[in-house]
CSV table of C-alpha atoms in Angstrom, one decimal:
chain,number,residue,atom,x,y,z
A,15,UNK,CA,-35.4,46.6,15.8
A,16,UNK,CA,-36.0,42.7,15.2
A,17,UNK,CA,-37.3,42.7,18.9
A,18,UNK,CA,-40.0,45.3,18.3
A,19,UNK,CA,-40.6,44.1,14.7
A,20,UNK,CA,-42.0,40.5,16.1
A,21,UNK,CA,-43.5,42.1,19.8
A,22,UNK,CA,-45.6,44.0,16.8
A,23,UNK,CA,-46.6,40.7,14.6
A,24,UNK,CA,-47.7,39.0,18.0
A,25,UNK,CA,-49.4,42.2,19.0
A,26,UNK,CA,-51.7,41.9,15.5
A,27,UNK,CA,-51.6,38.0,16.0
A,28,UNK,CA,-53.3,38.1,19.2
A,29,UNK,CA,-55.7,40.6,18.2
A,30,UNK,CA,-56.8,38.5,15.3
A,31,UNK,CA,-57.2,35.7,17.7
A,32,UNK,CA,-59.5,37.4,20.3
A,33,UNK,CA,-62.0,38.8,17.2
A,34,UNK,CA,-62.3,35.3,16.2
A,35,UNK,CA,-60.4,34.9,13.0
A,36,UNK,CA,-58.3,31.7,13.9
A,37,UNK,CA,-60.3,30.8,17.1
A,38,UNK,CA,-59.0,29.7,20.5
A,39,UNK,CA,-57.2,26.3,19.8
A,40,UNK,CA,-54.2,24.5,19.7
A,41,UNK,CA,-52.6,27.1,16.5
A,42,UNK,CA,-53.3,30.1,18.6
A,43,UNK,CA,-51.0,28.4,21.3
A,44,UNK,CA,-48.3,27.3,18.9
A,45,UNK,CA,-48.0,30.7,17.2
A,46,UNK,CA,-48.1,33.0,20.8
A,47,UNK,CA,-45.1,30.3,21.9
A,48,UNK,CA,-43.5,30.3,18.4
A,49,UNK,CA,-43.5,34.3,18.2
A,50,UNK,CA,-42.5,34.9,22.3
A,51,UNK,CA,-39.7,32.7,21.7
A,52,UNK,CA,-38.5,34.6,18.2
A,53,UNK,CA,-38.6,37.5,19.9
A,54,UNK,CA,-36.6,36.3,23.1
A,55,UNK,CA,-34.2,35.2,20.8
A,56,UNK,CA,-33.6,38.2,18.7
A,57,UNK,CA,-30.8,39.6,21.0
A,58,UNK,CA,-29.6,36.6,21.0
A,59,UNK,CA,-28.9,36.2,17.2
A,60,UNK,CA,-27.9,39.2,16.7
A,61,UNK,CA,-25.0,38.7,19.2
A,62,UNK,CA,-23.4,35.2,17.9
A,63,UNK,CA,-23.8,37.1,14.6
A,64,UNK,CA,-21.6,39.6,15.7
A,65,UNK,CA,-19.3,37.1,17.6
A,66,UNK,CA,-18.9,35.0,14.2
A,67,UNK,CA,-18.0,38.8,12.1
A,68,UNK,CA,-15.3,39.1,14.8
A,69,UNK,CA,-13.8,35.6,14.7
A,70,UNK,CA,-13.4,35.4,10.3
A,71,UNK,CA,-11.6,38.5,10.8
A,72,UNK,CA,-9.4,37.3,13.9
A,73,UNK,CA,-8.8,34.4,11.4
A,74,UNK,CA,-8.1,36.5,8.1
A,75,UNK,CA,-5.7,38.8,9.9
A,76,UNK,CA,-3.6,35.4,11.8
A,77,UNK,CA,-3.7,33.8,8.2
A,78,UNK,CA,-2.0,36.6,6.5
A,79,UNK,CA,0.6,36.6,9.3
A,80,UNK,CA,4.2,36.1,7.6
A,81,UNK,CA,5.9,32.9,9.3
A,82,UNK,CA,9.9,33.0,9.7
A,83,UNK,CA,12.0,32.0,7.3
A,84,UNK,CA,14.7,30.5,9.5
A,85,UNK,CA,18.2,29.5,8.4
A,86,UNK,CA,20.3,26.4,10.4
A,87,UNK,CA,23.9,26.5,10.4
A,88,UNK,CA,27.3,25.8,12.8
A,89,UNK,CA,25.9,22.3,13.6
A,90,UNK,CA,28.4,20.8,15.6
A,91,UNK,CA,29.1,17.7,17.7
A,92,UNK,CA,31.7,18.3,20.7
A,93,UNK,CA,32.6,15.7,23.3
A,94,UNK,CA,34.3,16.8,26.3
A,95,UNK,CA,36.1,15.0,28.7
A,96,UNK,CA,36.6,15.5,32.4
A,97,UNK,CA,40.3,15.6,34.2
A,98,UNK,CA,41.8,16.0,37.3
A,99,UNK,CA,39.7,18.6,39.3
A,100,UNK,CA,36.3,18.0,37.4
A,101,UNK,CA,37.3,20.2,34.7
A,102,UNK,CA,36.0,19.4,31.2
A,103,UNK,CA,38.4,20.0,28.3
A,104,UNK,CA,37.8,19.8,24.6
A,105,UNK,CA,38.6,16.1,23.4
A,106,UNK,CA,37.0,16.2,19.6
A,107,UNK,CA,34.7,18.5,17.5
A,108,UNK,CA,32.9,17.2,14.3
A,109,UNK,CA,30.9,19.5,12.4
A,110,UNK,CA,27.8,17.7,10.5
A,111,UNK,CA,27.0,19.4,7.9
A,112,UNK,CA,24.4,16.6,6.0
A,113,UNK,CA,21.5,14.7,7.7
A,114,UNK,CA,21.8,11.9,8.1
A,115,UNK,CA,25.5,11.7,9.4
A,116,UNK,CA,27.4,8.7,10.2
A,117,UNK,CA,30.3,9.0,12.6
A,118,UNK,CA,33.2,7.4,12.3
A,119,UNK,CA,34.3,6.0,14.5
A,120,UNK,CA,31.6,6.0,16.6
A,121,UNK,CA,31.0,8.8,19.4
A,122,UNK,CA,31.4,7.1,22.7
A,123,UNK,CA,29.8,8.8,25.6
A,124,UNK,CA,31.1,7.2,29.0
A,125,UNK,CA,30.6,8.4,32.4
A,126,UNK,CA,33.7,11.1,32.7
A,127,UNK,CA,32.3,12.5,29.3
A,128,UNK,CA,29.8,14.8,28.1
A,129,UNK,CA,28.4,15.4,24.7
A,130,UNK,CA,27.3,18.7,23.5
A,131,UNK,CA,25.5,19.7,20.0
A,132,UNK,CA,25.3,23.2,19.2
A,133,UNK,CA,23.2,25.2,16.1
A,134,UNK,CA,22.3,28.4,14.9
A,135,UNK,CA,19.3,29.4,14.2
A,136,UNK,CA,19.4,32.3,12.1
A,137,UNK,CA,16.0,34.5,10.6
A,138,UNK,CA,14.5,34.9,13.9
A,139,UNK,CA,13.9,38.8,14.2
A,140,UNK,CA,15.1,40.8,17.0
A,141,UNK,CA,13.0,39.6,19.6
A,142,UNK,CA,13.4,37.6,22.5
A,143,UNK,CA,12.3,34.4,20.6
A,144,UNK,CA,12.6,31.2,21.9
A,145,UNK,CA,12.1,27.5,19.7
A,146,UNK,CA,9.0,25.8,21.3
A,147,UNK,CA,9.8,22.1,20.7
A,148,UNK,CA,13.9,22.1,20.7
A,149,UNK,CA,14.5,18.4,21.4
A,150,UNK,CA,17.2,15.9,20.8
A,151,UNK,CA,15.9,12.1,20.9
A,152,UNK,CA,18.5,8.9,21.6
A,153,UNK,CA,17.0,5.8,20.4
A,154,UNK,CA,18.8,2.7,21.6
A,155,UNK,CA,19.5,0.8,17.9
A,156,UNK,CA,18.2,-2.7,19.5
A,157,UNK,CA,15.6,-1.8,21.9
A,158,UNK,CA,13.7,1.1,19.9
A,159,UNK,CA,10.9,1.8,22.6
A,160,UNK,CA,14.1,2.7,25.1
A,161,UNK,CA,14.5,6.5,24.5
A,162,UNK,CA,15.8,9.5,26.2
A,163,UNK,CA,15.0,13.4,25.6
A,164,UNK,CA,17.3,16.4,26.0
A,165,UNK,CA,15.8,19.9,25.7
A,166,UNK,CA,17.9,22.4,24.0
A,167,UNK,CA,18.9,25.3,26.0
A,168,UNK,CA,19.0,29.0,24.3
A,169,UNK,CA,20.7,31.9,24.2
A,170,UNK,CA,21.5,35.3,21.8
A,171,UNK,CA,24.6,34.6,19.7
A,172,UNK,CA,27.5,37.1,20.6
A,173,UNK,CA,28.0,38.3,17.3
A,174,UNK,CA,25.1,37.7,15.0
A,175,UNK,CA,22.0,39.5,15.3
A,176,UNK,CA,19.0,37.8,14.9
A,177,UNK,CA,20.0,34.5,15.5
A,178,UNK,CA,19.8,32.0,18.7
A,179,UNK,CA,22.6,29.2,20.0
A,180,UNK,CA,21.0,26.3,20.7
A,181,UNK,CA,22.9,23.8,22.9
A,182,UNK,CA,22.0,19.9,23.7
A,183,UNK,CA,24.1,18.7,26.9
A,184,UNK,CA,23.8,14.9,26.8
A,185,UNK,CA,25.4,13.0,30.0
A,186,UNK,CA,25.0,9.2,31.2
A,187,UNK,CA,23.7,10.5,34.3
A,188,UNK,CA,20.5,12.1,31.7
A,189,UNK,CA,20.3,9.0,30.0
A,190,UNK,CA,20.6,7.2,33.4
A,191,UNK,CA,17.7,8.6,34.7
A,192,UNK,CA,15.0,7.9,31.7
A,193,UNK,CA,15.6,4.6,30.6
A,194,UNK,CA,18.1,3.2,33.6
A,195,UNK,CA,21.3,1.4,32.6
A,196,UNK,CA,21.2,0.4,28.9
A,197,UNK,CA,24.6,0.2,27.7
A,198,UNK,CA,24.8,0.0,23.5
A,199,UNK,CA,24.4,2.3,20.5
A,200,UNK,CA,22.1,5.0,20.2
A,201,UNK,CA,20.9,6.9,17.2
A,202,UNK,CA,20.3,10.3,18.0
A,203,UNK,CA,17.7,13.0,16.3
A,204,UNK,CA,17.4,16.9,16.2
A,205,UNK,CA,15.0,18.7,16.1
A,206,UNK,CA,13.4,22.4,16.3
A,207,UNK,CA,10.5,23.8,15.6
A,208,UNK,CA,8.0,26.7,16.2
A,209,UNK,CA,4.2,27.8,15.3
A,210,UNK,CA,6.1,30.9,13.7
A,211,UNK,CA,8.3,29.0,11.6
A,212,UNK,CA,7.4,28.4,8.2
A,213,UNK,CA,9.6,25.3,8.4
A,214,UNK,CA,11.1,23.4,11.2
A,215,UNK,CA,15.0,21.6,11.8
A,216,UNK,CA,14.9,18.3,11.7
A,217,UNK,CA,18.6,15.9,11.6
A,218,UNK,CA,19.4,12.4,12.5
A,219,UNK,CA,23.1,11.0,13.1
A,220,UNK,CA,25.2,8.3,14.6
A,221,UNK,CA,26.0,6.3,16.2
A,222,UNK,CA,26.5,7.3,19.6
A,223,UNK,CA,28.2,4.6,22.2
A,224,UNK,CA,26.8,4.6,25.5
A,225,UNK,CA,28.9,3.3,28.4
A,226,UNK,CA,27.4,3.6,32.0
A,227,UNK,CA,29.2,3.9,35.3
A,228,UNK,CA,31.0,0.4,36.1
A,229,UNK,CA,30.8,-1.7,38.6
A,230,UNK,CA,32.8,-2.0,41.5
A,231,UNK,CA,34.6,-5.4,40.1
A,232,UNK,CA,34.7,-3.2,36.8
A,233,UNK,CA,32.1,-5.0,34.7
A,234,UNK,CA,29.7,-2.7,33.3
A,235,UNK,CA,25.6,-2.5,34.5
A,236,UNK,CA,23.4,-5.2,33.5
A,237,UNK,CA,20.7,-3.4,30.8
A,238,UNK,CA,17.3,-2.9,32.8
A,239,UNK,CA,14.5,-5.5,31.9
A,240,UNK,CA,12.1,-5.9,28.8
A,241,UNK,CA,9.0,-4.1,29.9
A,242,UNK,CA,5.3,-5.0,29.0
A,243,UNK,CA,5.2,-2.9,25.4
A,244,UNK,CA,8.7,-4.2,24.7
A,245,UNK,CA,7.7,-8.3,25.6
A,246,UNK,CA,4.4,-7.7,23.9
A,247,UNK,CA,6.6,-6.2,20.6
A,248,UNK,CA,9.4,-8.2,20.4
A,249,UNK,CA,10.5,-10.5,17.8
A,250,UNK,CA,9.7,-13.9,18.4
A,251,UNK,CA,12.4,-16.8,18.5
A,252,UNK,CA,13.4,-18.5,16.1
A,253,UNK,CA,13.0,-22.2,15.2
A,254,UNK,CA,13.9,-24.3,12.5
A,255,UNK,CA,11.4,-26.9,11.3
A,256,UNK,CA,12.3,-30.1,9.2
A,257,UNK,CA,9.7,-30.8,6.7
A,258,UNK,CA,8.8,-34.9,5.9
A,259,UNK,CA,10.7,-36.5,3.6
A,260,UNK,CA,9.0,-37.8,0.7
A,261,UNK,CA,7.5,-41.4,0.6
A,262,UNK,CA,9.4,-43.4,-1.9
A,263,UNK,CA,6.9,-43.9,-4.6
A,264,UNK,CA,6.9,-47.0,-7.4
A,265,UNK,CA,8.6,-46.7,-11.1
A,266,UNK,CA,6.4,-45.1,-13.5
A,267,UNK,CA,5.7,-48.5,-14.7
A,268,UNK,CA,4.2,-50.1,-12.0
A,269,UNK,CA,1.7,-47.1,-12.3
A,270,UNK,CA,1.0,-47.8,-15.8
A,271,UNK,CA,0.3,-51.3,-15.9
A,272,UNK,CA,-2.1,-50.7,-12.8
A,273,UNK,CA,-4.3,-47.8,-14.9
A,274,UNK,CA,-4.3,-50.4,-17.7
A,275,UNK,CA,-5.8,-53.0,-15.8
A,276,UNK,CA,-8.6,-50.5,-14.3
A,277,UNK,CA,-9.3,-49.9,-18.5
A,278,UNK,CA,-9.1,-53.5,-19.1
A,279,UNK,CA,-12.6,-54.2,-17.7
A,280,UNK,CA,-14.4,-51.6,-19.9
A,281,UNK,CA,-13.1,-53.7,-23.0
A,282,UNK,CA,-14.5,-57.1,-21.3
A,283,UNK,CA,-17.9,-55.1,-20.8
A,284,UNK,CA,-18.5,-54.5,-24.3
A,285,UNK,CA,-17.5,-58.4,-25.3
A,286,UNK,CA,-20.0,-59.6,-22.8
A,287,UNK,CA,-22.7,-57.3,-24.4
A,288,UNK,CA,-22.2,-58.1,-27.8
A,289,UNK,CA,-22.7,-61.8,-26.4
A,290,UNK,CA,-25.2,-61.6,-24.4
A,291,UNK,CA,-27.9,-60.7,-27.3
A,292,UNK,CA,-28.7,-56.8,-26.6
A,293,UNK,CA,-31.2,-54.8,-28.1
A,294,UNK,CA,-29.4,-52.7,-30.4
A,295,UNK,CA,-32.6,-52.5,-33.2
A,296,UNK,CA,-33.4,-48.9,-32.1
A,297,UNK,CA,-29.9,-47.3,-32.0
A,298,UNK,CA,-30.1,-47.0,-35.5
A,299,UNK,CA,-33.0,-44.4,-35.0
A,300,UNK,CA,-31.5,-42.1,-32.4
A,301,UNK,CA,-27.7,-42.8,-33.4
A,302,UNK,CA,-26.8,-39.3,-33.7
A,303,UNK,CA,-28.2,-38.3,-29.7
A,304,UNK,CA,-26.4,-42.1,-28.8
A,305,UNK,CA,-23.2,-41.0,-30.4
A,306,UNK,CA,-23.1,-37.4,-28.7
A,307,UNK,CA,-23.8,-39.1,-25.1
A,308,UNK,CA,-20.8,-41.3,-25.6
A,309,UNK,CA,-18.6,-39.0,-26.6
A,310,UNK,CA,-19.6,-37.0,-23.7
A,311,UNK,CA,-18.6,-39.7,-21.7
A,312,UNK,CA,-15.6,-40.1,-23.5
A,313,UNK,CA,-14.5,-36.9,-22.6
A,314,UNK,CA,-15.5,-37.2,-19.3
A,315,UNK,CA,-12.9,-40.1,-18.8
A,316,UNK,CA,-10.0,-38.2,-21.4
A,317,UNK,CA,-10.4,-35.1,-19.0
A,318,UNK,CA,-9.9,-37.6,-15.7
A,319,UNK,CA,-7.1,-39.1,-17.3
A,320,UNK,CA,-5.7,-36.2,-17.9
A,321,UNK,CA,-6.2,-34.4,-14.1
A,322,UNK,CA,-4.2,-38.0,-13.5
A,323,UNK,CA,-1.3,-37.5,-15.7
A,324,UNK,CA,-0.4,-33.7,-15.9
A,325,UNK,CA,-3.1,-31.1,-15.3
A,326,UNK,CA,-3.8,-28.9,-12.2
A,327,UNK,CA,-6.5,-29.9,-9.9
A,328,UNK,CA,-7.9,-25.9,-9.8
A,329,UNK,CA,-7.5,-26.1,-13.9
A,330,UNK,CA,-9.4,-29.7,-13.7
A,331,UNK,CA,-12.5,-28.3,-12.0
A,332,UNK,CA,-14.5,-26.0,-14.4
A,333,UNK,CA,-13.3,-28.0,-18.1
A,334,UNK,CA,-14.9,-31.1,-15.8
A,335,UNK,CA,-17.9,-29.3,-15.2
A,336,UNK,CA,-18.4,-28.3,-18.4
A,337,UNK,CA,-17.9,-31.5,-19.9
A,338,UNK,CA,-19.8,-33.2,-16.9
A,339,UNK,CA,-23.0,-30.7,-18.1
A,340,UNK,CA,-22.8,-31.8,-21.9
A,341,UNK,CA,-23.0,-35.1,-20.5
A,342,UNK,CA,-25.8,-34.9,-18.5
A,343,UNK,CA,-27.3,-32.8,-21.0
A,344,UNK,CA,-26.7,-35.4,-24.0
A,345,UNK,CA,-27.9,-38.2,-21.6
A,346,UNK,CA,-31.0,-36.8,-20.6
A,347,UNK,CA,-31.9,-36.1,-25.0
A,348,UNK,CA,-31.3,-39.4,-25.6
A,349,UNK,CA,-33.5,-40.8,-23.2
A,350,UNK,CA,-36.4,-38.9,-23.3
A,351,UNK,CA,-36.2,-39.7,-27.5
A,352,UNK,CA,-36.3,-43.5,-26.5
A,353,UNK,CA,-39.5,-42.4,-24.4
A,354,UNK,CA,-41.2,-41.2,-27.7
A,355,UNK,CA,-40.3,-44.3,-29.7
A,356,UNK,CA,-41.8,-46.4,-27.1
């Protein structure tokens, strides 16, 4: 319908065109290419339109789908050790039932041991569902870039329906083969998660002693080299740096009677101009712009003295400013007052 609606406007716009109403220029061009495309593009339209309907309602209906509430429990820590005839045999079993979980003492996996860590996850329907990310991480404690993965295996529980046994088999030999031969303490982290879960697992615990296979004069494996990320990362060494000790400086004395004789001058250089005959007949007219200067350089000298005796240099900045402006200020009014009398 939209096809045949605008082949029907270009129809009457070309026949207006050859009678002469718009003439034969560049706008007959323009509309003829505007209204061939339009109508090439109809079907066009009409199909994303139709794509879009069908994608908000793929998204409505996958938004309304209900996410599983699942339900954790039976976490347990068991560490088997191998005997005579490479059979495994139960040597401890700790439940952890609060995240994060400290052992005590320490789990110590070696290279005739095995560590296993077994939950339930309970909710999951009837289904043949399986956890996408089921994952347990060993971080080394000292070397935090250095860790290895295990991935859970799964499997229906026996007795409970609805709910999967997940099981993390941890070795030296797995270890071994990630991040080489770094002996030391590991903390370890659970977790599993789905799209369809409204929440995911997530547990920390430790610590977990790794041991690898020793050597043949029993010593155990030297710990594999810092690599580029680690040397780029790695804390720095430390050194200890002994600051100058302070120059002896002179009794507070010696100080004082220096800054008085610095002062002493100032009281010679008014003697020597009352002697010396100066012209003092016109301070009597501008006394009042004389007396502000001098106060202004009065308290240009009080404010220096008192940088020198107790206040901060950042503090001594703007109040000498200010009173180095009233100065200037004053200095300049006087003056230009003497101009007039002359």
């Amino acid at each position: 319908a939209w096809q045949r609606a605008w082949e029907g406007r270009f129809r009457r716009a070309e026949r207006k065109t050859q009678a002469g109403v718009e003439g034969f220029g560049l706008g007959w061009f323009e509309e003829r290419i505007t209204m061939r495309a339009l109508s090439s593009l109809a079907p066009l339209l009409l199909c994303a339109t139709l794509l879009a309907s069908v994608g908000a309602i793929s998204l409505a209906s996958a938004s309304e789908e209900e996410f599983l509430a699942i339900t954790v429990s039976g976490v347990e820590l068991s560490v088997f050790e191998e005997h005579p005839g490479n059979e495994l045999k139960l040597k401890s079993k700790e439940k952890i039932d609060k995240s994060p979980t400290v052992f005590d003492p320490a789990v110590h996996l070696h290279e005739t041991s095995e560590i296993r860590l077994s939950l339930e996850v309970g909710g999951v329907g009837s289904g043949d569902l399986k956890p996408q990310q089921r994952l347990l991480t060993l971080t080394h404690a000292e070397r935090p870039a250095k860790a290895a993965r295990v991935v859970g295996d799964v499997k229906g529980h026996e007795t409970k329906a609805g709910t999967l046994v997940v099981t993390f088999t941890v070795t030296v030999d797995s270890i071994e083969g990630q991040i080489g031969t770094l002996n030391g303490e590991y903390d370890a982290q659970v977790v599993v998660a789905d799209s369809r879960f409204a929440t995911q697992y997530e547990a920390t615990f430790g610590r977990v002693v790794v041991s690898h296979t020793q050597n043949d004069d029993g010593s155990l494996p030297s710990d594999p080299p810092l690599d580029a990320a680690e040397i780029e990362y790695a804390p720095r060494p430390e050194f200890e740096h002994i600051m100058r000790e302070d120059v002896k400086r002179p009794p507070a004395m010696v100080s004082m009677v220096f800054a008085g004789a610095v002062i002493c001058p100032l009281g010679l250089l008014l003697l020597l101009v009352a002697a010396s005959g100066a012209n003092l007949k016109r301070l009597g007219s501008v006394f009042p712009q004389a007396l502000v200067f001098h106060a202004a350089l009065a308290a240009v000298l009080a404010v220096v003295v008192y940088y020198w005796v107790e206040l901060p240099f950042l503090k001594t900045l703007p109040v000498l400013s200010g009173v180095g402006v009233g100065a200037a200020l004053s200095g300049y009014f006087l003056l230009n007052k003497l101009i007039k009398l002359d």
